[in-house]
């Protein structure tokens, strides 16, 4: 059977190892495993959400309200935008995928005349997307499936001067991950707005996707990082802001994210949105989660308290870390310590963290856990690092 | 902003009106509304599922096991296939979408030489998909987004001789909806297998997608309708079987479906599957639902008992109906009765059924409901039909 030729070069996304898999592979007890690999909220979700899920479990047979109006209204009020500026996705992942689909073949019509004249250059003229050297893996995967050429900046973390220099390639989509996953660094909002202005004039057909999956953490730590989705809808018809309930809101398992942009962009994305793309219980959970700001704030505050322990640990061990505006921290290891070995050793003790070897970095990313989890992880890490260094 | 040019001609899928929308638009009480428009299981889901959802609500913050191994193992045992023959989707909808993505651009490589020689015929050479005259709307929507040409048989319901005649167009995907939604008719399994043989020899590159969303109903009513996914994996490398938890299993709101095919097809589909594509609670619900066969059987039995009432009603009113192998029945109305008017009148009384005007049919599709719901619907329908006919 013949398939999409683009798929020949697609590597399947490697998700953080689930607890179930570690139980299966290492014969450990589920209760002994600490998973700090997927940036879930270790404090669970709001008690209000859990109650609402229990009360509505009997609605599992009913499709959700496909207009998702109640959730859109709550988000519209939260961000000072209109309902027509909102689209809901199965995680912000799905909104990324919708953007890629919406931009696929966008060049066909306008570039037809041009491409007729340059048949021989057809391959090099393949439309492109632009992203940071190291950033969220799904940007590349979705873009490759759709046949886009991948352009990356030289720097691993976001360097807007390098992004600007690449605008001449007229990328169909420019991905800005603010703050950046899996590194943790974060552009200032002001820098992002200036870049949007620049992109608008130099490459007006580029859609700039601002992935704000960890914005709640960044804006808590430093208000200069806070991107305003309202400002984007009002001033930047070339941009879309993405948010998620998977991180600060503690709903990773429920798969709810959203996009905020001009009504024109949102209407187009709705054409590629599959119907009933989130579950009935996810819709209820997200609406309820938005009502419990105190829970979110306390989670974020404790996140940064606990992160300090990892920073102190890194300093004491003379290990480089990237100052993080998220709920994870990335340790960049020295040459003599192999990140794959560190992760493997921790795994055998039931601790799951993320090895960044797949990003071609000798580094590992650790989600900030509960106090007791972090204590065990740091103790174990201490032991493993000493033993690996000696070897 | 320029977008995918294929989207200019895409009509957004019209889902069955949710109860919430009717409450909003008609000022009715939620408890007074009967929704028989989306073929949900009126008997809810298994009590075991509801208990499991309540007990696991506190896991909402955790991503699901992305391998979905436990669910795949349960399905593999159910159908006598291997885990490598299974893929899980957010509803079988998403498996349809994955098949379309996997077949997108499949023609690029093999047809390159050919198409170079026929540049002028490029438009007519656009790769095609083939489906019945009237069938599940998402086949066309997903295929159009991917730029496929839509071929349909002349007949509304499935006519395999017409399908066979169109094999010379070498469609990349052939959609067989068995039984067919929104009409309710059902091919025999034997006919399907014969067609698969025929397609294998006449159009070996075609992927035949057998959508078995309502198979549990069809095979209960008539064992000659029962498609064997095992047989498909063993004998038909050109086919994929799709199943869902949304209908008989009463999990429409949880969005879980699956595809069963050769390991080769499944491995390719996994490349286009988004990670974490179903929720943590959906995974738990589906696994639990598979353990309660008694619940499913009793639902299906009562479905056909209640369907008899609609058939008797149609006969008594001299209205044509399509004998149904599903949990819905389709009334084909005479010219003098406009289906849009009938549906609108029912809606004002708080009864939501599906108007098939969007399928260019003067017909309406009614999900078989609970005994009390069906009583009210038939009474109301009786009144509306008399009044519409008089007018």
XYZ file of C-alpha atoms in Angstrom:
782
model
C 0.000 0.000 0.000
C 1.395 3.424 -0.897
C 1.188 6.224 1.649
C 1.877 9.931 2.042
C 5.505 10.249 0.974
C 6.120 12.915 3.625
C 5.687 10.231 6.281
C 8.841 8.402 5.272
C 10.884 10.902 7.263
C 8.588 11.375 10.247
C 9.806 10.284 13.653
C 6.930 9.433 15.946
C 6.711 11.792 18.967
C 8.217 10.318 22.113
C 5.924 11.192 24.988
C 7.194 11.191 28.578
C 7.154 7.590 29.784
C 3.857 6.880 31.510
C 3.882 5.341 34.973
C 2.127 2.248 33.552
C 5.054 1.557 31.230
C 7.652 1.820 33.997
C 5.568 -0.522 36.156
C 5.481 -2.984 33.248
C 9.152 -2.749 32.312
C 10.869 -2.531 35.700
C 8.496 -4.492 37.910
C 8.100 -1.550 40.278
C 5.050 -0.731 42.357
C 2.937 2.098 40.961
C 3.011 3.869 44.327
C 6.818 3.950 44.319
C 7.089 5.735 40.997
C 7.621 9.476 40.656
C 6.846 10.862 37.234
C 8.284 14.307 36.620
C 8.581 14.031 32.859
C 5.507 15.639 31.314
C 5.076 18.916 33.217
C 1.772 17.899 34.737
C 0.560 19.831 37.782
C 1.784 17.752 40.754
C -0.903 19.319 42.947
C -3.597 17.583 40.843
C -6.520 19.700 39.677
C -8.806 21.981 41.680
C -11.092 20.130 44.131
C -13.972 21.922 42.375
C -12.975 20.228 39.116
C -12.812 16.790 40.701
C -16.253 17.267 42.251
C -17.710 18.434 38.939
C -16.242 15.416 37.140
C -17.750 13.049 39.672
C -21.147 14.751 39.536
C -21.202 14.630 35.724
C -19.777 11.145 35.126
C -23.292 10.043 34.154
C -23.105 12.320 31.086
C -20.373 10.230 29.451
C -22.809 8.988 26.786
C -23.711 12.485 25.582
C -21.682 14.360 22.981
C -20.447 17.755 24.177
C -22.032 21.024 23.043
C -20.015 21.315 19.845
C -20.238 25.128 19.912
C -18.429 25.003 23.287
C -20.064 28.358 23.930
C -19.981 28.244 27.734
C -16.224 27.642 27.777
C -15.606 30.228 25.077
C -17.622 32.800 27.018
C -15.630 32.129 30.185
C -12.338 32.459 28.288
C -13.565 35.551 26.427
C -14.323 37.225 29.730
C -11.007 36.163 31.203
C -8.991 37.609 28.319
C -11.155 40.541 27.258
C -11.784 39.160 23.768
C -14.890 38.096 21.846
C -16.277 34.587 21.497
C -15.485 34.882 17.784
C -11.808 35.213 18.704
C -11.712 31.756 20.301
C -11.295 28.177 19.192
C -11.060 25.138 21.479
C -8.680 22.261 20.816
C -7.890 18.852 22.260
C -4.944 20.394 24.059
C -3.247 23.394 22.476
C -1.494 20.666 20.442
C -4.581 20.354 18.316
C -4.705 24.105 17.714
C -1.102 23.869 16.486
C -2.209 21.087 14.145
C -5.166 23.155 12.910
C -2.864 26.101 12.151
C -0.570 23.846 10.148
C -3.533 22.423 8.216
C -4.913 25.877 7.559
C -1.574 27.028 6.126
C -0.932 23.862 4.112
C -1.137 24.583 0.365
C -1.630 28.271 1.167
C 1.103 29.073 -1.327
C -0.526 27.103 -4.127
C -2.636 29.842 -5.614
C -0.530 32.921 -5.113
C 2.730 31.259 -6.082
C 1.389 29.374 -9.076
C 2.647 31.821 -11.656
C 5.968 32.137 -9.884
C 6.472 28.414 -9.542
C 5.598 27.801 -13.184
C 8.557 29.990 -14.034
C 10.872 28.192 -11.643
C 9.989 24.552 -12.141
C 13.549 23.443 -11.679
C 13.757 25.116 -8.281
C 10.533 23.490 -7.108
C 12.166 21.526 -4.302
C 14.041 24.415 -2.792
C 10.865 26.513 -3.066
C 8.935 24.177 -0.803
C 7.087 26.355 1.716
C 8.705 26.633 5.111
C 7.957 27.068 8.783
C 10.363 28.728 11.205
C 11.149 27.820 14.797
C 13.813 27.997 17.466
C 16.805 25.614 17.499
C 15.313 23.630 20.363
C 11.590 23.934 20.996
C 8.359 21.908 21.316
C 8.753 18.780 19.181
C 5.218 18.760 17.777
C 5.805 21.927 15.702
C 8.217 20.011 13.506
C 6.187 16.808 13.419
C 2.919 18.462 12.353
C 4.733 20.683 9.854
C 6.627 17.770 8.300
C 3.459 15.699 7.881
C 2.024 18.646 5.967
C 5.100 18.784 3.756
C 6.651 21.976 5.084
C 10.380 22.596 5.058
C 11.711 23.160 8.597
C 13.788 26.283 9.249
C 15.436 26.684 12.648
C 17.471 29.412 14.219
C 21.093 28.627 15.021
C 20.531 29.293 18.719
C 18.757 26.695 20.785
C 16.768 29.254 22.766
C 14.702 32.007 21.137
C 16.835 34.667 19.477
C 14.582 37.135 17.685
C 17.396 38.710 15.670
C 17.946 35.294 14.084
C 14.209 34.882 13.526
C 14.134 38.296 11.826
C 17.015 37.389 9.561
C 15.049 34.379 8.338
C 11.874 36.312 7.492
C 13.109 36.671 3.909
C 12.194 32.988 3.407
C 8.560 34.030 3.985
C 7.743 31.141 6.315
C 4.052 30.239 6.356
C 4.172 29.782 10.138
C 6.595 31.145 12.726
C 6.499 29.302 16.049
C 7.362 31.272 19.187
C 7.200 29.230 22.374
C 6.881 31.792 25.189
C 8.176 30.450 27.571
C 10.025 27.803 25.643
C 9.536 24.078 26.212
C 11.821 22.112 26.836
C 14.341 24.811 27.790
C 12.351 27.144 30.047
C 13.648 30.529 28.884
C 11.112 33.254 28.072
C 10.997 36.261 25.760
C 9.647 39.550 27.118
C 6.173 40.478 25.864
C 7.621 43.715 24.464
C 10.114 41.764 22.335
C 7.327 39.568 21.027
C 5.182 42.568 20.041
C 8.128 44.214 18.281
C 8.774 41.016 16.372
C 5.098 40.806 15.371
C 5.345 44.344 13.918
C 8.475 43.406 12.064
C 6.989 40.168 10.692
C 3.846 42.048 9.631
C 5.877 44.344 7.377
C 8.625 42.007 6.201
C 6.619 38.796 5.724
C 2.933 39.705 5.804
C 1.759 36.190 4.880
C 3.444 34.575 7.885
C 1.214 33.414 10.720
C 3.043 33.904 14.020
C 1.981 31.277 16.519
C 2.653 32.329 20.110
C 2.499 29.212 22.234
C 1.654 30.348 25.760
C 1.299 26.882 27.327
C 3.379 28.024 30.344
C 2.380 31.709 30.358
C 0.668 31.451 33.757
C 4.013 30.546 35.302
C 6.036 33.144 33.390
C 3.708 36.047 34.086
C 3.604 35.148 37.789
C 7.397 35.206 38.012
C 7.851 38.363 35.934
C 5.034 40.560 34.689
C 7.218 41.684 31.762
C 6.656 38.205 30.289
C 2.854 38.484 30.210
C 1.537 38.324 26.651
C -1.897 39.930 26.199
C -4.181 37.868 23.948
C -6.445 40.927 23.767
C -3.631 43.013 22.315
C -2.981 40.286 19.764
C -6.577 40.256 18.547
C -6.614 44.060 18.403
C -3.248 44.812 16.833
C -1.863 41.718 15.174
C -3.958 40.095 12.439
C -0.867 37.999 11.678
C -0.729 36.216 15.037
C -2.482 33.624 17.158
C -2.058 33.065 20.901
C -2.328 29.514 22.268
C -3.176 28.582 25.835
C -3.797 25.295 27.606
C -5.481 23.761 30.629
C -2.848 21.012 30.738
C -0.193 22.772 32.822
C -1.063 25.358 35.519
C -4.746 24.353 35.438
C -3.934 20.737 36.224
C -5.980 19.170 33.430
C -3.266 17.440 31.379
C -5.337 14.270 31.203
C -8.444 16.088 29.971
C -6.910 17.519 26.765
C -8.206 21.085 26.526
C -6.436 24.017 24.936
C -7.463 27.117 23.015
C -6.413 29.590 20.373
C -7.102 33.343 20.436
C -6.791 35.402 17.264
C -8.617 37.632 14.797
C -12.102 36.441 13.863
C -10.810 35.758 10.338
C -8.121 33.342 11.512
C -10.474 31.657 13.972
C -13.186 31.146 11.321
C -10.628 29.475 9.065
C -9.384 27.201 11.834
C -12.957 26.135 12.551
C -13.063 24.670 9.038
C -10.347 22.168 9.949
C -11.527 21.518 13.508
C -12.979 18.000 13.884
C -16.444 18.051 15.480
C -16.700 17.083 19.170
C -12.955 17.509 19.527
C -12.973 17.548 23.314
C -14.911 15.297 25.651
C -18.083 16.238 27.512
C -16.237 15.909 30.820
C -13.275 17.961 29.541
C -15.621 20.817 28.704
C -17.110 20.699 32.198
C -13.675 20.439 33.828
C -12.234 23.413 31.945
C -15.189 25.651 32.765
C -14.903 24.700 36.434
C -11.121 25.132 36.491
C -11.462 28.750 35.374
C -13.514 29.465 38.514
C -10.766 28.509 40.949
C -8.011 31.098 40.589
C -6.877 30.638 44.186
C -5.964 27.022 43.485
C -3.916 27.957 40.420
C -2.110 30.768 42.216
C -1.155 28.560 45.148
C 0.149 25.872 42.747
C 2.283 28.372 40.849
C 3.651 29.959 44.027
C 4.670 26.587 45.446
C 6.136 25.635 42.048
C 8.665 28.448 42.242
C 9.405 27.763 45.934
C 10.247 24.186 45.042
C 12.172 25.171 41.917
C 14.589 27.075 44.153
C 15.673 23.720 45.574
C 16.674 22.467 42.123
C 18.528 25.713 41.399
C 20.400 25.466 44.696
C 21.215 21.842 43.988
C 22.600 22.705 40.542
C 24.745 25.495 41.953
C 26.075 23.227 44.698
C 26.979 20.545 42.156
C 28.366 23.047 39.661
C 25.833 21.974 37.036
C 24.486 24.477 34.519
C 20.740 25.108 34.600
C 18.530 27.312 32.447
C 16.616 29.889 34.544
C 13.056 28.728 34.063
C 9.749 30.559 33.681
C 7.746 27.325 33.713
C 7.009 24.331 35.961
C 10.141 22.461 34.907
C 13.883 23.022 35.057
C 16.485 21.964 32.525
C 19.920 20.859 33.672
C 22.588 21.107 30.971
C 25.118 18.452 31.883
C 28.891 18.645 31.446
C 30.444 16.409 28.781
C 31.630 13.790 31.250
C 28.072 13.121 32.432
C 25.794 11.499 29.874
C 22.156 12.593 30.201
C 20.913 9.256 28.830
C 22.766 7.398 31.543
C 21.478 9.709 34.277
C 17.882 9.296 33.104
C 18.243 5.532 32.799
C 19.648 5.233 36.327
C 16.849 7.334 37.771
C 14.306 5.271 35.852
C 15.545 2.063 37.457
C 14.811 3.678 40.806
C 11.304 4.584 39.650
C 11.950 8.249 38.843
C 10.884 9.387 35.385
C 12.387 12.615 34.043
C 12.892 13.745 30.450
C 16.144 13.087 28.655
C 16.798 15.792 26.041
C 19.145 13.614 23.976
C 16.398 13.453 21.326
C 16.810 17.256 21.031
C 20.548 16.676 20.502
C 21.317 18.135 23.906
C 23.201 16.533 26.771
C 20.561 17.744 29.193
C 17.560 16.619 31.159
C 14.310 18.330 31.978
C 12.675 17.780 35.345
C 9.124 18.799 36.177
C 8.959 20.514 39.572
C 7.091 18.051 41.792
C 5.643 17.973 45.288
C 7.968 18.722 48.220
C 8.373 15.029 49.087
C 8.914 14.045 45.435
C 11.578 16.688 44.945
C 13.360 15.516 48.091
C 13.582 11.982 46.743
C 14.548 13.107 43.241
C 17.336 15.371 44.492
C 18.691 12.655 46.801
C 18.646 10.123 44.011
C 20.126 12.578 41.514
C 22.908 13.369 43.973
C 23.770 9.680 44.229
C 23.540 9.036 40.490
C 25.624 12.072 39.520
C 28.422 11.086 41.925
C 28.440 7.532 40.670
C 28.315 8.499 36.981
C 31.106 11.035 37.429
C 33.335 8.502 39.181
C 32.796 5.865 36.504
C -3.587 36.246 5.576
C -3.540 33.542 2.924
C -4.761 30.069 3.846
C -5.018 26.536 2.446
C -6.881 27.075 -0.822
C -8.769 23.804 -0.356
C -10.622 25.407 2.573
C -12.459 27.872 0.350
C -14.959 25.170 -0.521
C -15.253 23.448 2.845
C -18.591 23.527 4.615
C -18.186 23.194 8.363
C -19.757 19.985 9.738
C -23.167 20.552 11.277
C -23.371 18.506 14.441
C -26.705 17.510 15.961
C -27.975 20.499 17.943
C -26.854 20.158 21.549
C -29.416 20.486 24.314
C -27.606 23.596 25.566
C -28.249 25.390 22.273
C -31.963 24.599 22.261
C -32.230 25.815 25.855
C -30.527 29.057 24.780
C -32.519 29.606 21.602
C -36.015 28.548 22.606
C -36.084 29.369 26.304
C -37.005 25.772 27.183
C -36.094 23.949 30.361
C -33.250 21.457 29.945
C -35.336 18.710 31.553
C -38.079 19.161 28.926
C -35.788 18.578 25.989
C -35.465 15.253 24.191
C -32.392 14.945 22.007
C -32.564 12.124 19.510
C -30.269 13.647 16.919
C -26.777 12.217 17.463
C -27.321 8.477 17.941
C -26.111 8.507 21.521
C -27.016 5.548 23.740
C -30.208 6.696 25.530
C -29.554 4.172 28.285
C -26.404 6.105 29.315
C -23.221 4.112 29.834
C -22.621 1.038 31.967
C -22.868 1.677 35.738
C -19.364 0.201 35.942
C -18.097 2.957 33.659
C -19.743 5.691 35.706
C -18.239 4.302 38.917
C -14.785 4.077 37.333
C -15.035 7.674 36.127
C -15.964 8.877 39.595
C -13.201 6.882 41.249
C -10.587 8.217 38.806
C -11.678 11.855 38.575
C -8.623 12.744 40.675
C -6.379 11.632 37.794
C -7.510 14.479 35.542
C -4.126 16.193 35.840
C -2.184 13.179 34.505
C -1.642 12.520 30.822
C -2.895 9.115 29.666
C -0.549 6.220 28.932
C 0.196 7.234 25.363
C 0.827 3.630 24.319
C -2.786 2.877 25.382
C -1.616 -0.672 25.809
C -4.252 -1.791 28.319
C -7.072 -0.750 25.995
C -5.361 -2.219 22.947
C -4.879 -5.520 24.772
C -8.543 -5.652 25.719
C -9.588 -4.921 22.133
C -7.032 -7.365 20.742
C -8.495 -10.120 22.891
C -12.034 -9.158 21.936
C -11.347 -9.311 18.217
C -8.668 -11.999 18.038
C -6.041 -9.672 16.609
C -2.651 -8.451 17.795
C -1.863 -5.239 19.643
C 0.140 -4.212 16.560
C -3.103 -4.323 14.560
C -4.721 -1.597 16.666
C -4.746 2.183 16.805
C -6.868 4.319 19.135
C -8.525 7.554 18.012
C -10.507 10.360 19.527
C -13.665 8.739 18.222
C -13.417 6.655 15.057
C -13.662 10.107 13.410
C -10.037 10.676 14.197
C -9.043 7.336 12.687
C -10.839 8.424 9.495
C -8.819 11.648 9.600
C -5.573 9.707 10.131
C -6.335 7.495 7.108
C -6.919 10.563 4.958
C -3.667 12.129 6.150
C -1.769 8.925 5.542
C -3.061 8.762 1.964
C -2.580 12.453 1.230
C 0.204 12.964 -1.335
C 0.511 9.179 -1.672
C 0.328 9.588 -5.423
C 3.177 12.119 -5.524
C 6.041 9.761 -5.997
C 4.587 6.990 -8.105
C 2.662 9.327 -10.368
C 5.395 11.871 -10.823
C 6.556 10.626 -14.190
C 3.014 10.194 -15.373
C 1.920 13.632 -14.266
C 4.932 15.304 -15.854
C 3.663 13.948 -19.147
C 0.124 15.166 -18.559
C 0.619 18.612 -17.051
C -2.407 19.987 -18.804
C -4.637 17.312 -17.295
C -3.371 18.019 -13.787
C -6.725 19.086 -12.425
C -8.669 16.086 -13.656
C -5.852 13.860 -12.396
C -6.318 15.054 -8.808
C -6.411 11.939 -6.608
C -9.850 10.808 -5.552
C -11.739 9.122 -2.753
C -14.890 7.094 -3.318
C -18.019 6.888 -1.195
C -21.730 6.211 -1.311
C -24.235 8.822 -2.547
C -25.372 9.562 1.004
C -23.056 8.596 3.852
C -21.222 9.946 6.891
C -20.463 13.629 6.236
C -16.975 13.642 7.704
C -15.564 11.423 4.930
C -16.070 14.233 2.452
C -14.956 16.996 4.819
C -11.662 15.367 5.788
C -10.975 14.330 2.196
C -11.678 17.809 0.828
C -9.381 19.468 3.359
C -6.650 17.132 2.126
C -7.354 18.126 -1.464
C -8.963 14.909 -2.675
C -11.557 14.817 -5.429
C -14.841 13.327 -4.158
C -16.369 10.458 -6.153
C -19.794 9.209 -5.143
C -21.982 6.422 -6.376
C -25.251 7.374 -8.055
C -27.270 5.468 -5.453
C -27.738 6.997 -2.040
C -27.300 3.714 -0.220
C -24.349 1.380 -0.779
C -24.395 -0.288 -4.185
C -21.236 -2.330 -4.633
C -21.680 -2.775 -8.385
C -21.470 1.008 -8.688
C -18.448 1.067 -6.386
C -16.795 -1.573 -8.562
C -17.442 0.387 -11.719
C -15.596 3.339 -10.226
C -12.474 1.384 -9.253
C -10.907 2.366 -12.572
C -10.386 5.859 -11.083
C -8.000 4.213 -8.577
C -9.372 6.058 -5.557
C -6.843 6.409 -2.734
C -9.558 5.623 -0.174
C -12.887 3.842 -0.542
C -15.317 4.475 2.298
C -17.804 1.734 3.153
C -20.131 2.603 6.017
C -21.464 -0.735 7.261
C -24.185 -0.095 8.391
C -24.585 3.261 6.726
C -25.109 6.497 8.633
C -27.447 8.430 8.128
C -29.557 5.932 6.187
C -29.343 2.757 8.265
C -29.021 0.127 5.520
C -26.293 -2.498 5.822
C -24.233 -4.595 3.416
C -23.739 -8.282 4.155
C -20.254 -9.204 5.392
C -19.931 -11.581 2.436
C -20.547 -8.753 -0.019
C -17.931 -6.637 1.720
C -15.320 -9.407 1.543
C -16.034 -9.996 -2.142
C -15.635 -6.299 -2.795
C -12.327 -6.265 -0.908
C -11.052 -9.074 -3.173
C -12.178 -7.188 -6.216
C -10.611 -3.905 -5.066
C -7.375 -5.727 -4.245
C -7.020 -6.896 -7.821
C -8.504 -3.960 -9.742
C -7.148 -1.074 -7.667
C -4.422 -2.429 -5.397
C -3.408 1.009 -4.079
C -6.874 1.762 -2.723
C -7.334 1.649 1.048
C -10.837 0.368 1.817
C -12.110 1.884 5.055
C -14.893 -0.171 6.614
C -16.642 2.038 9.133
C -18.282 -0.269 11.658
C -19.547 2.422 14.051
C -22.913 0.651 14.255
C -21.732 -2.935 13.759
C -22.829 -4.023 17.254
C -26.424 -3.241 16.269
C -26.245 -4.785 12.819
C -24.652 -8.047 13.920
C -27.209 -8.418 16.719
C -30.086 -8.042 14.265
C -28.589 -10.260 11.565
C -25.396 -12.279 11.953
C -24.851 -12.109 8.172
C -23.907 -8.455 8.707
C -21.081 -9.188 11.149
C -17.732 -8.062 9.747
C -14.733 -9.876 11.252
C -11.822 -7.509 11.995
C -9.660 -10.614 12.414
C -10.443 -11.717 8.887
C -9.538 -8.262 7.644
C -6.120 -8.320 9.293
C -5.492 -11.837 7.989
C -6.765 -11.596 4.425
C -7.046 -7.974 3.388
C -3.892 -5.862 3.533
C -5.886 -3.244 1.600
C -8.496 -2.616 4.300
C -9.015 -1.105 7.726
C -11.920 -1.737 10.094
C -13.137 1.112 12.314
C -15.070 0.723 15.543
C -16.253 3.151 18.193
C -17.297 3.397 21.833
C -19.644 6.277 21.005
C -22.724 4.295 20.012
C -23.599 0.888 21.545
C -21.005 1.365 24.304
C -22.602 4.612 25.446
C -19.442 6.717 25.501
C -20.245 9.359 22.861
C -19.041 12.110 25.174
C -15.722 10.389 25.889
C -14.455 10.289 22.279
C -12.897 6.861 21.833
C -12.713 4.855 18.631
C -10.252 2.437 17.070
C -8.888 1.113 13.823
C -7.937 -2.517 13.119
C -5.734 -3.381 10.138
C -2.449 -4.918 9.045
C 0.553 -3.953 11.183
C 1.906 -2.008 8.198
C -1.143 0.240 7.927
C -1.325 0.709 11.698
C 2.361 1.686 11.946
C 1.827 4.317 9.259
C -1.261 5.713 10.980
C 0.683 6.021 14.228
C 2.959 8.508 12.454
C 0.060 10.914 12.010
C -1.608 10.227 15.363
C -1.259 13.204 17.715
C 0.153 12.173 21.122
C -2.294 11.877 24.033
C -5.195 11.849 21.593
C -7.741 10.585 24.098
C -8.218 11.680 27.685
C -7.069 9.777 30.754
C -10.691 9.265 31.786
C -11.689 8.141 28.278
C -9.058 5.421 28.393
C -10.359 4.202 31.745
C -13.977 4.383 30.574
C -13.356 2.385 27.399
C -11.478 -0.367 29.221
C -14.297 -0.614 31.758
C -17.018 -0.544 29.088
C -15.533 -3.626 27.418
C -16.085 -5.563 30.641
C -19.846 -5.110 30.705
C -21.250 -7.047 27.760
C -24.560 -7.629 29.504
C -25.228 -3.900 29.594
C -24.503 -3.517 25.874
C -26.647 -6.481 24.917
C -29.617 -5.254 26.922
C -29.301 -1.788 25.331
C -29.226 -3.219 21.829
C -32.150 -5.551 22.472
C -34.299 -2.741 23.815
C -33.182 -0.537 20.882
C -34.768 -2.905 18.386
C -37.890 -3.372 20.538
C -38.374 0.381 20.541
C -37.507 0.718 16.852
C -40.516 -1.446 16.070
C -42.714 1.379 17.362
C -41.269 3.801 14.808
C -41.686 1.242 12.024
C -45.312 0.642 13.009
C -45.895 4.384 13.162
C -44.448 4.869 9.679
C -46.584 2.082 8.252
C -49.716 3.487 9.880
C -48.997 6.952 8.463
C -47.976 5.597 5.082
C -44.501 7.107 5.415
C -41.491 5.416 3.863
C -38.769 4.308 6.237
C -35.416 2.627 5.610
C -35.115 -0.707 7.449
C -32.365 0.059 9.924
C -29.474 -1.970 11.320
C -28.478 0.797 13.744
C -29.852 2.777 16.690
C -31.655 5.272 14.482
C -34.373 5.198 11.866
C -34.679 7.347 8.776
C -38.101 8.480 7.553
C -38.159 9.474 3.889
C -40.970 12.009 3.626
C -43.369 12.471 0.714
C -42.974 15.644 -1.373
C -45.847 17.435 0.312
C -44.169 17.221 3.722
C -41.005 19.263 4.086
C -38.458 17.658 6.422
C -37.069 21.046 7.449
C -40.500 22.168 8.584
C -41.116 18.939 10.503
C -37.791 19.228 12.313
C -38.321 22.901 13.079
C -41.780 22.238 14.561
C -40.442 19.423 16.729
C -37.577 21.643 17.844
C -39.973 24.282 19.108
C -41.513 21.605 21.304
C -38.070 20.658 22.611
C -37.527 17.569 20.441
C -34.251 17.467 18.528
C -34.000 15.067 15.578
C -31.773 15.238 12.505
C -32.993 16.876 9.328
C -31.341 15.284 6.271
C -31.919 18.307 4.029
C -28.161 18.953 4.186
C -27.768 15.539 2.481
C -30.172 16.748 -0.209
C -32.845 14.373 1.057
C -36.371 15.186 2.193
C -35.937 12.933 5.184
C -35.247 12.951 8.868
C -33.222 10.652 11.056
C -34.400 9.852 14.562
C -32.254 8.165 17.197
C -34.207 5.438 18.988
C -34.702 6.768 22.522
C -36.035 5.536 25.834
C -39.592 4.196 25.939
C -40.976 7.437 27.440
C -39.020 9.601 24.987
C -40.256 7.630 22.002
C -43.833 7.942 23.241
C -43.554 11.728 23.363
C -41.724 11.933 20.019
C -44.300 9.772 18.230
C -47.194 11.749 19.710
C -45.608 15.026 18.712
C -44.671 13.724 15.277
C -48.257 12.564 14.756
C -49.509 16.058 15.536
C -46.890 17.836 13.432
C -47.355 15.573 10.398
C -51.134 16.105 10.389
C -50.768 19.847 10.714
C -48.046 20.106 8.051
C -50.048 17.981 5.627
C -53.156 20.082 6.060
C -51.305 23.360 5.529
